């Protein structure tokens, strides 16, 4: 069960942040509405929300997931792969000191984004991507193993981040899209299969008794309901324009 969540308001500079998509420029007013609805959905899941103010100097800093990986026992401060985002980790570390006394760090030349780390109970999957290099992934694996966890390094072929295409739903079940549908590293799991047309909905988050999913993906919603999973749907259009998904917007622990 998650007790705490950290989120951060996007600043006006968000509209000029990093993106690989061609979905157009975000509408800042709509963005704030969607972020507020995200916070309310988290509260409905029974967590305490720590809400950080915007940082105009870091346009992408609303995506707090990339700056740290959090477990029940310790936090790992990452070393984000995009140079313009690297300084975001300073604020996140300071805030996490209110919750953690034990920290580990990814250090240069290693880079790692939290969006490339999927936790399944005591095991981590770490994606090598444009933002996470092999050195960063190996550092993470070593840290995990010293703490009694295990880890598998996964080289991404298609997705921007590992969690762009996969989510853990509990009970040995994953939501998977694209390259993860038949990936040998995930063969042991029951799968909610997400077709290419609905790929964006693979980035969903299970928060206690609910699965939060992006709005507009009825097939995904139906498949989750078939497995007895209750969903909360959220409009995510303005975050999707900048490669953002539901997991990116919070640290959950």
PDB file of C-alpha atoms in Angstrom:
ATOM      1  CA  UNK A   1       0.000   0.000   0.000  1.00  0.00           C
ATOM      2  CA  UNK A   2       1.264   3.452  -0.899  1.00  0.00           C
ATOM      3  CA  UNK A   3       0.981   6.092   1.823  1.00  0.00           C
ATOM      4  CA  UNK A   4       2.759   9.058   0.264  1.00  0.00           C
ATOM      5  CA  UNK A   5       2.953  10.699  -3.131  1.00  0.00           C
ATOM      6  CA  UNK A   6       5.069  13.642  -4.306  1.00  0.00           C
ATOM      7  CA  UNK A   7       3.849  15.799  -7.211  1.00  0.00           C
ATOM      8  CA  UNK A   8       4.972  19.114  -8.674  1.00  0.00           C
ATOM      9  CA  UNK A   9       2.982  21.813 -10.454  1.00  0.00           C
ATOM     10  CA  UNK A  10       4.160  22.440 -14.031  1.00  0.00           C
ATOM     11  CA  UNK A  11       5.413  25.949 -14.655  1.00  0.00           C
ATOM     12  CA  UNK A  12       4.579  28.153 -17.633  1.00  0.00           C
ATOM     13  CA  UNK A  13       7.940  27.144 -19.102  1.00  0.00           C
ATOM     14  CA  UNK A  14       6.577  23.599 -19.500  1.00  0.00           C
ATOM     15  CA  UNK A  15       5.159  24.508 -22.897  1.00  0.00           C
ATOM     16  CA  UNK A  16       8.746  24.964 -24.158  1.00  0.00           C
ATOM     17  CA  UNK A  17      10.080  21.764 -22.589  1.00  0.00           C
ATOM     18  CA  UNK A  18      11.544  18.666 -24.204  1.00  0.00           C
ATOM     19  CA  UNK A  19       9.431  16.507 -26.500  1.00  0.00           C
ATOM     20  CA  UNK A  20       9.780  13.954 -29.269  1.00  0.00           C
ATOM     21  CA  UNK A  21       6.070  14.078 -30.181  1.00  0.00           C
ATOM     22  CA  UNK A  22       4.368  16.068 -32.926  1.00  0.00           C
ATOM     23  CA  UNK A  23       1.086  16.545 -31.081  1.00  0.00           C
ATOM     24  CA  UNK A  24       1.300  20.337 -30.905  1.00  0.00           C
ATOM     25  CA  UNK A  25       2.028  22.877 -28.193  1.00  0.00           C
ATOM     26  CA  UNK A  26       0.439  22.280 -24.762  1.00  0.00           C
ATOM     27  CA  UNK A  27      -2.352  24.553 -23.549  1.00  0.00           C
ATOM     28  CA  UNK A  28      -1.117  25.759 -20.166  1.00  0.00           C
ATOM     29  CA  UNK A  29      -4.564  26.352 -18.664  1.00  0.00           C
ATOM     30  CA  UNK A  30      -5.744  22.894 -19.649  1.00  0.00           C
ATOM     31  CA  UNK A  31      -2.451  21.449 -18.394  1.00  0.00           C
ATOM     32  CA  UNK A  32      -3.070  22.877 -14.904  1.00  0.00           C
ATOM     33  CA  UNK A  33      -6.620  21.504 -14.900  1.00  0.00           C
ATOM     34  CA  UNK A  34      -5.344  18.050 -15.814  1.00  0.00           C
ATOM     35  CA  UNK A  35      -2.654  18.212 -13.135  1.00  0.00           C
ATOM     36  CA  UNK A  36      -5.212  19.226 -10.487  1.00  0.00           C
ATOM     37  CA  UNK A  37      -7.439  16.292 -11.507  1.00  0.00           C
ATOM     38  CA  UNK A  38      -4.421  13.988 -11.220  1.00  0.00           C
ATOM     39  CA  UNK A  39      -3.858  15.112  -7.630  1.00  0.00           C
ATOM     40  CA  UNK A  40      -7.523  14.576  -6.756  1.00  0.00           C
ATOM     41  CA  UNK A  41      -7.376  11.071  -8.233  1.00  0.00           C
ATOM     42  CA  UNK A  42      -4.358  10.257  -6.082  1.00  0.00           C
ATOM     43  CA  UNK A  43      -6.152  11.496  -2.982  1.00  0.00           C
ATOM     44  CA  UNK A  44      -9.098   9.247  -3.878  1.00  0.00           C
ATOM     45  CA  UNK A  45      -6.628   6.343  -3.744  1.00  0.00           C
ATOM     46  CA  UNK A  46      -5.956   7.112  -0.075  1.00  0.00           C
ATOM     47  CA  UNK A  47      -2.500   8.687  -0.173  1.00  0.00           C
ATOM     48  CA  UNK A  48      -1.053  11.809   1.430  1.00  0.00           C
ATOM     49  CA  UNK A  49       0.079  14.224  -1.285  1.00  0.00           C
ATOM     50  CA  UNK A  50       3.164  16.423  -0.975  1.00  0.00           C
ATOM     51  CA  UNK A  51       2.655  19.165  -3.567  1.00  0.00           C
ATOM     52  CA  UNK A  52       5.715  21.081  -4.772  1.00  0.00           C
ATOM     53  CA  UNK A  53       5.545  24.504  -6.414  1.00  0.00           C
ATOM     54  CA  UNK A  54       6.547  25.047 -10.024  1.00  0.00           C
ATOM     55  CA  UNK A  55      10.169  25.687 -11.076  1.00  0.00           C
ATOM     56  CA  UNK A  56      10.298  27.836 -14.183  1.00  0.00           C
ATOM     57  CA  UNK A  57      14.022  27.156 -14.630  1.00  0.00           C
ATOM     58  CA  UNK A  58      13.233  23.451 -15.158  1.00  0.00           C
ATOM     59  CA  UNK A  59      10.465  23.189 -17.789  1.00  0.00           C
ATOM     60  CA  UNK A  60      10.107  19.396 -17.441  1.00  0.00           C
ATOM     61  CA  UNK A  61      10.306  19.182 -13.657  1.00  0.00           C
ATOM     62  CA  UNK A  62       6.632  18.266 -13.210  1.00  0.00           C
ATOM     63  CA  UNK A  63       7.822  14.789 -14.257  1.00  0.00           C
ATOM     64  CA  UNK A  64       9.192  14.091 -10.778  1.00  0.00           C
ATOM     65  CA  UNK A  65       9.487  10.344 -11.353  1.00  0.00           C
ATOM     66  CA  UNK A  66      12.701  10.756 -13.318  1.00  0.00           C
ATOM     67  CA  UNK A  67      14.718  12.301 -10.470  1.00  0.00           C
ATOM     68  CA  UNK A  68      14.466   9.430  -7.976  1.00  0.00           C
ATOM     69  CA  UNK A  69      13.467   5.816  -7.408  1.00  0.00           C
ATOM     70  CA  UNK A  70      11.802   5.165  -4.056  1.00  0.00           C
ATOM     71  CA  UNK A  71      11.293   1.929  -2.130  1.00  0.00           C
ATOM     72  CA  UNK A  72       9.958   1.235   1.371  1.00  0.00           C
ATOM     73  CA  UNK A  73      13.508   1.233   2.780  1.00  0.00           C
ATOM     74  CA  UNK A  74      15.610   3.698   0.779  1.00  0.00           C
ATOM     75  CA  UNK A  75      15.685   6.225  -2.044  1.00  0.00           C
ATOM     76  CA  UNK A  76      17.956   6.287  -5.082  1.00  0.00           C
ATOM     77  CA  UNK A  77      18.680   9.746  -6.458  1.00  0.00           C
ATOM     78  CA  UNK A  78      19.114   9.365 -10.190  1.00  0.00           C
ATOM     79  CA  UNK A  79      21.291  11.219 -12.657  1.00  0.00           C
ATOM     80  CA  UNK A  80      18.797  12.261 -15.374  1.00  0.00           C
ATOM     81  CA  UNK A  81      20.082  11.805 -18.898  1.00  0.00           C
ATOM     82  CA  UNK A  82      18.854  15.100 -20.360  1.00  0.00           C
ATOM     83  CA  UNK A  83      21.296  17.858 -19.420  1.00  0.00           C
ATOM     84  CA  UNK A  84      18.520  20.436 -19.070  1.00  0.00           C
ATOM     85  CA  UNK A  85      16.817  18.224 -16.463  1.00  0.00           C
ATOM     86  CA  UNK A  86      19.791  17.107 -14.422  1.00  0.00           C
ATOM     87  CA  UNK A  87      19.435  19.785 -11.752  1.00  0.00           C
ATOM     88  CA  UNK A  88      15.881  18.640 -10.906  1.00  0.00           C
ATOM     89  CA  UNK A  89      17.303  15.963  -8.624  1.00  0.00           C
ATOM     90  CA  UNK A  90      18.480  18.535  -6.044  1.00  0.00           C
ATOM     91  CA  UNK A  91      14.969  19.591  -5.011  1.00  0.00           C
ATOM     92  CA  UNK A  92      13.662  16.025  -5.054  1.00  0.00           C
ATOM     93  CA  UNK A  93      16.463  14.838  -2.780  1.00  0.00           C
ATOM     94  CA  UNK A  94      15.770  17.682  -0.332  1.00  0.00           C
ATOM     95  CA  UNK A  95      12.076  16.798  -0.185  1.00  0.00           C
ATOM     96  CA  UNK A  96      12.740  13.076   0.184  1.00  0.00           C
ATOM     97  CA  UNK A  97      14.871  13.789   3.270  1.00  0.00           C
ATOM     98  CA  UNK A  98      11.555  14.383   5.048  1.00  0.00           C
ATOM     99  CA  UNK A  99      10.740  10.712   4.443  1.00  0.00           C
ATOM    100  CA  UNK A 100      14.047   8.833   4.106  1.00  0.00           C
ATOM    101  CA  UNK A 101      17.326   8.597   5.968  1.00  0.00           C
ATOM    102  CA  UNK A 102      18.993   6.142   3.587  1.00  0.00           C
ATOM    103  CA  UNK A 103      20.027   7.346   0.118  1.00  0.00           C
ATOM    104  CA  UNK A 104      21.974   5.942  -2.808  1.00  0.00           C
ATOM    105  CA  UNK A 105      23.137   7.869  -5.864  1.00  0.00           C
ATOM    106  CA  UNK A 106      23.667   7.270  -9.573  1.00  0.00           C
ATOM    107  CA  UNK A 107      26.901   9.056 -10.452  1.00  0.00           C
ATOM    108  CA  UNK A 108      28.565  10.169 -13.728  1.00  0.00           C
ATOM    109  CA  UNK A 109      29.302   8.840 -16.247  1.00  0.00           C
ATOM    110  CA  UNK A 110      26.170   6.855 -15.404  1.00  0.00           C
ATOM    111  CA  UNK A 111      22.821   8.378 -16.350  1.00  0.00           C
ATOM    112  CA  UNK A 112      19.416   7.090 -15.272  1.00  0.00           C
ATOM    113  CA  UNK A 113      15.837   8.352 -15.496  1.00  0.00           C
ATOM    114  CA  UNK A 114      13.309   6.977 -13.032  1.00  0.00           C
ATOM    115  CA  UNK A 115      10.943   6.411 -15.945  1.00  0.00           C
ATOM    116  CA  UNK A 116      13.244   3.577 -16.998  1.00  0.00           C
ATOM    117  CA  UNK A 117      12.769   1.674 -13.731  1.00  0.00           C
ATOM    118  CA  UNK A 118       9.863  -0.688 -13.098  1.00  0.00           C
ATOM    119  CA  UNK A 119       9.548  -2.287  -9.666  1.00  0.00           C
ATOM    120  CA  UNK A 120       7.801  -5.625  -9.272  1.00  0.00           C
ATOM    121  CA  UNK A 121       7.869  -6.463  -5.568  1.00  0.00           C
ATOM    122  CA  UNK A 122      11.557  -7.145  -4.762  1.00  0.00           C
ATOM    123  CA  UNK A 123      12.704  -7.088  -8.384  1.00  0.00           C
ATOM    124  CA  UNK A 124      13.553  -4.160 -10.648  1.00  0.00           C
ATOM    125  CA  UNK A 125      13.596  -3.907 -14.420  1.00  0.00           C
ATOM    126  CA  UNK A 126      15.940  -1.182 -15.660  1.00  0.00           C
ATOM    127  CA  UNK A 127      15.684   0.021 -19.238  1.00  0.00           C
ATOM    128  CA  UNK A 128      18.598   1.251 -21.307  1.00  0.00           C
ATOM    129  CA  UNK A 129      17.245   4.153 -23.357  1.00  0.00           C
ATOM    130  CA  UNK A 130      18.233   7.525 -24.772  1.00  0.00           C
ATOM    131  CA  UNK A 131      18.182   8.822 -21.186  1.00  0.00           C
ATOM    132  CA  UNK A 132      19.549   5.829 -19.223  1.00  0.00           C
ATOM    133  CA  UNK A 133      22.925   4.414 -20.243  1.00  0.00           C
ATOM    134  CA  UNK A 134      24.424   1.023 -19.429  1.00  0.00           C
ATOM    135  CA  UNK A 135      26.700   2.485 -16.743  1.00  0.00           C
ATOM    136  CA  UNK A 136      23.695   4.003 -14.956  1.00  0.00           C
ATOM    137  CA  UNK A 137      21.722   0.777 -15.272  1.00  0.00           C
ATOM    138  CA  UNK A 138      24.626  -1.271 -13.888  1.00  0.00           C
ATOM    139  CA  UNK A 139      25.046   1.146 -10.974  1.00  0.00           C
ATOM    140  CA  UNK A 140      21.344   0.809 -10.210  1.00  0.00           C
ATOM    141  CA  UNK A 141      21.518  -2.994 -10.381  1.00  0.00           C
ATOM    142  CA  UNK A 142      24.459  -3.043  -7.972  1.00  0.00           C
ATOM    143  CA  UNK A 143      22.662  -0.755  -5.507  1.00  0.00           C
ATOM    144  CA  UNK A 144      19.531  -2.894  -5.654  1.00  0.00           C
ATOM    145  CA  UNK A 145      21.483  -6.070  -5.027  1.00  0.00           C
ATOM    146  CA  UNK A 146      23.286  -4.617  -2.018  1.00  0.00           C
ATOM    147  CA  UNK A 147      19.832  -3.869  -0.562  1.00  0.00           C
ATOM    148  CA  UNK A 148      18.518  -7.395  -1.057  1.00  0.00           C
ATOM    149  CA  UNK A 149      16.649  -6.717  -4.299  1.00  0.00           C
ATOM    150  CA  UNK A 150      17.306  -8.209  -7.733  1.00  0.00           C
ATOM    151  CA  UNK A 151      17.388  -6.463 -11.094  1.00  0.00           C
ATOM    152  CA  UNK A 152      17.209  -7.177 -14.816  1.00  0.00           C
ATOM    153  CA  UNK A 153      18.608  -4.762 -17.394  1.00  0.00           C
ATOM    154  CA  UNK A 154      16.430  -4.413 -20.490  1.00  0.00           C
ATOM    155  CA  UNK A 155      17.662  -2.795 -23.714  1.00  0.00           C
ATOM    156  CA  UNK A 156      14.823  -0.801 -25.245  1.00  0.00           C
ATOM    157  CA  UNK A 157      14.189  -0.986 -28.980  1.00  0.00           C
ATOM    158  CA  UNK A 158      11.100   1.195 -29.448  1.00  0.00           C
ATOM    159  CA  UNK A 159       9.988   3.042 -26.355  1.00  0.00           C
ATOM    160  CA  UNK A 160      11.204   6.375 -24.978  1.00  0.00           C
ATOM    161  CA  UNK A 161      11.287   5.059 -21.399  1.00  0.00           C
ATOM    162  CA  UNK A 162      10.744   1.527 -20.088  1.00  0.00           C
ATOM    163  CA  UNK A 163       7.494   2.502 -18.395  1.00  0.00           C
ATOM    164  CA  UNK A 164       6.181   4.082 -21.597  1.00  0.00           C
ATOM    165  CA  UNK A 165       5.100   0.577 -22.571  1.00  0.00           C
ATOM    166  CA  UNK A 166       4.669  -1.423 -19.385  1.00  0.00           C
ATOM    167  CA  UNK A 167       3.087  -1.218 -15.918  1.00  0.00           C
ATOM    168  CA  UNK A 168       2.853  -3.618 -12.990  1.00  0.00           C
ATOM    169  CA  UNK A 169      -0.707  -4.191 -11.798  1.00  0.00           C
ATOM    170  CA  UNK A 170      -0.071  -6.568  -8.882  1.00  0.00           C
ATOM    171  CA  UNK A 171      -0.859 -10.286  -8.698  1.00  0.00           C
ATOM    172  CA  UNK A 172       1.858 -11.209 -11.205  1.00  0.00           C
ATOM    173  CA  UNK A 173       0.098  -9.154 -13.892  1.00  0.00           C
ATOM    174  CA  UNK A 174       1.474  -6.481 -16.216  1.00  0.00           C
ATOM    175  CA  UNK A 175      -0.050  -4.154 -18.775  1.00  0.00           C
ATOM    176  CA  UNK A 176       2.205  -4.404 -21.819  1.00  0.00           C
ATOM    177  CA  UNK A 177       2.415  -2.874 -25.278  1.00  0.00           C
ATOM    178  CA  UNK A 178       4.732  -3.001 -28.272  1.00  0.00           C
ATOM    179  CA  UNK A 179       8.094  -4.611 -27.684  1.00  0.00           C
ATOM    180  CA  UNK A 180       7.060  -5.933 -24.270  1.00  0.00           C
ATOM    181  CA  UNK A 181       4.182  -8.113 -25.504  1.00  0.00           C
ATOM    182  CA  UNK A 182       6.528 -10.972 -26.417  1.00  0.00           C
ATOM    183  CA  UNK A 183       9.657  -9.904 -24.565  1.00  0.00           C
ATOM    184  CA  UNK A 184      11.396 -12.866 -22.895  1.00  0.00           C
ATOM    185  CA  UNK A 185      12.170 -10.877 -19.731  1.00  0.00           C
ATOM    186  CA  UNK A 186       8.428 -10.568 -19.055  1.00  0.00           C
ATOM    187  CA  UNK A 187       7.303 -14.042 -20.162  1.00  0.00           C
ATOM    188  CA  UNK A 188       6.458 -15.132 -16.601  1.00  0.00           C
ATOM    189  CA  UNK A 189       3.689 -12.553 -16.134  1.00  0.00           C
ATOM    190  CA  UNK A 190       0.010 -12.572 -16.912  1.00  0.00           C
ATOM    191  CA  UNK A 191      -0.504  -9.823 -19.485  1.00  0.00           C
ATOM    192  CA  UNK A 192      -3.124  -7.223 -20.186  1.00  0.00           C
ATOM    193  CA  UNK A 193      -2.220  -6.812 -23.840  1.00  0.00           C
ATOM    194  CA  UNK A 194      -2.410  -3.258 -25.163  1.00  0.00           C
ATOM    195  CA  UNK A 195      -2.619  -2.949 -28.975  1.00  0.00           C
ATOM    196  CA  UNK A 196      -0.521  -0.409 -30.856  1.00  0.00           C
ATOM    197  CA  UNK A 197      -3.461   1.972 -31.297  1.00  0.00           C
ATOM    198  CA  UNK A 198      -3.891   2.171 -27.515  1.00  0.00           C
ATOM    199  CA  UNK A 199      -0.178   2.120 -26.665  1.00  0.00           C
ATOM    200  CA  UNK A 200      -0.335   5.309 -24.577  1.00  0.00           C
ATOM    201  CA  UNK A 201      -2.612   3.597 -22.044  1.00  0.00           C
ATOM    202  CA  UNK A 202       0.105   1.068 -21.161  1.00  0.00           C
ATOM    203  CA  UNK A 203       1.535   3.797 -18.947  1.00  0.00           C
ATOM    204  CA  UNK A 204      -1.014   3.412 -16.162  1.00  0.00           C
ATOM    205  CA  UNK A 205      -0.435   3.320 -12.397  1.00  0.00           C
ATOM    206  CA  UNK A 206      -1.843   1.049  -9.731  1.00  0.00           C
ATOM    207  CA  UNK A 207      -2.276   3.081  -6.565  1.00  0.00           C
ATOM    208  CA  UNK A 208      -3.689   0.956  -3.759  1.00  0.00           C
ATOM    209  CA  UNK A 209      -7.182  -0.185  -4.785  1.00  0.00           C
ATOM    210  CA  UNK A 210      -7.349   1.653  -8.119  1.00  0.00           C
ATOM    211  CA  UNK A 211      -5.627   1.705 -11.494  1.00  0.00           C
ATOM    212  CA  UNK A 212      -5.391   5.227 -12.899  1.00  0.00           C
ATOM    213  CA  UNK A 213      -5.521   5.210 -16.707  1.00  0.00           C
ATOM    214  CA  UNK A 214      -5.589   7.900 -19.384  1.00  0.00           C
ATOM    215  CA  UNK A 215      -9.068   8.730 -20.666  1.00  0.00           C
ATOM    216  CA  UNK A 216     -10.243   7.571 -24.061  1.00  0.00           C
ATOM    217  CA  UNK A 217      -9.023   3.969 -24.043  1.00  0.00           C
ATOM    218  CA  UNK A 218     -12.179   1.923 -23.618  1.00  0.00           C
ATOM    219  CA  UNK A 219     -10.574  -1.368 -24.611  1.00  0.00           C
ATOM    220  CA  UNK A 220      -7.900  -1.004 -21.933  1.00  0.00           C
ATOM    221  CA  UNK A 221     -10.541  -0.068 -19.378  1.00  0.00           C
ATOM    222  CA  UNK A 222     -12.582  -3.151 -20.324  1.00  0.00           C
ATOM    223  CA  UNK A 223      -9.592  -5.493 -20.077  1.00  0.00           C
ATOM    224  CA  UNK A 224      -8.718  -4.166 -16.631  1.00  0.00           C
ATOM    225  CA  UNK A 225     -12.332  -4.513 -15.478  1.00  0.00           C
ATOM    226  CA  UNK A 226     -12.315  -8.144 -16.642  1.00  0.00           C
ATOM    227  CA  UNK A 227      -9.518  -8.730 -14.142  1.00  0.00           C
ATOM    228  CA  UNK A 228     -11.471  -7.082 -11.343  1.00  0.00           C
ATOM    229  CA  UNK A 229      -9.435  -3.865 -11.398  1.00  0.00           C
ATOM    230  CA  UNK A 230     -11.269  -0.625 -10.665  1.00  0.00           C
ATOM    231  CA  UNK A 231     -10.122   2.286 -12.789  1.00  0.00           C
ATOM    232  CA  UNK A 232     -10.014   6.083 -12.575  1.00  0.00           C
ATOM    233  CA  UNK A 233      -9.772   7.811 -15.967  1.00  0.00           C
ATOM    234  CA  UNK A 234      -7.935  11.094 -16.459  1.00  0.00           C
ATOM    235  CA  UNK A 235      -7.495  13.459 -19.378  1.00  0.00           C
ATOM    236  CA  UNK A 236      -3.760  13.526 -20.177  1.00  0.00           C
ATOM    237  CA  UNK A 237      -3.595  15.284 -23.559  1.00  0.00           C
ATOM    238  CA  UNK A 238      -1.343  18.157 -22.496  1.00  0.00           C
ATOM    239  CA  UNK A 239       1.171  15.853 -20.820  1.00  0.00           C
ATOM    240  CA  UNK A 240       1.145  13.430 -23.751  1.00  0.00           C
ATOM    241  CA  UNK A 241       2.263  16.314 -25.997  1.00  0.00           C
ATOM    242  CA  UNK A 242       5.565  16.293 -24.094  1.00  0.00           C
ATOM    243  CA  UNK A 243       6.065  12.525 -23.851  1.00  0.00           C
ATOM    244  CA  UNK A 244       4.549  12.450 -20.358  1.00  0.00           C
ATOM    245  CA  UNK A 245       2.373   9.737 -18.886  1.00  0.00           C
ATOM    246  CA  UNK A 246       0.648   9.014 -15.607  1.00  0.00           C
ATOM    247  CA  UNK A 247       3.635   7.418 -13.904  1.00  0.00           C
ATOM    248  CA  UNK A 248       5.911  10.352 -14.776  1.00  0.00           C
ATOM    249  CA  UNK A 249       3.959  12.833 -12.660  1.00  0.00           C
ATOM    250  CA  UNK A 250       4.516  11.357  -9.201  1.00  0.00           C
ATOM    251  CA  UNK A 251       6.785   9.533  -6.802  1.00  0.00           C
ATOM    252  CA  UNK A 252       4.728   6.919  -4.942  1.00  0.00           C
ATOM    253  CA  UNK A 253       5.859   5.189  -1.748  1.00  0.00           C
TER     254      UNK A 253
END
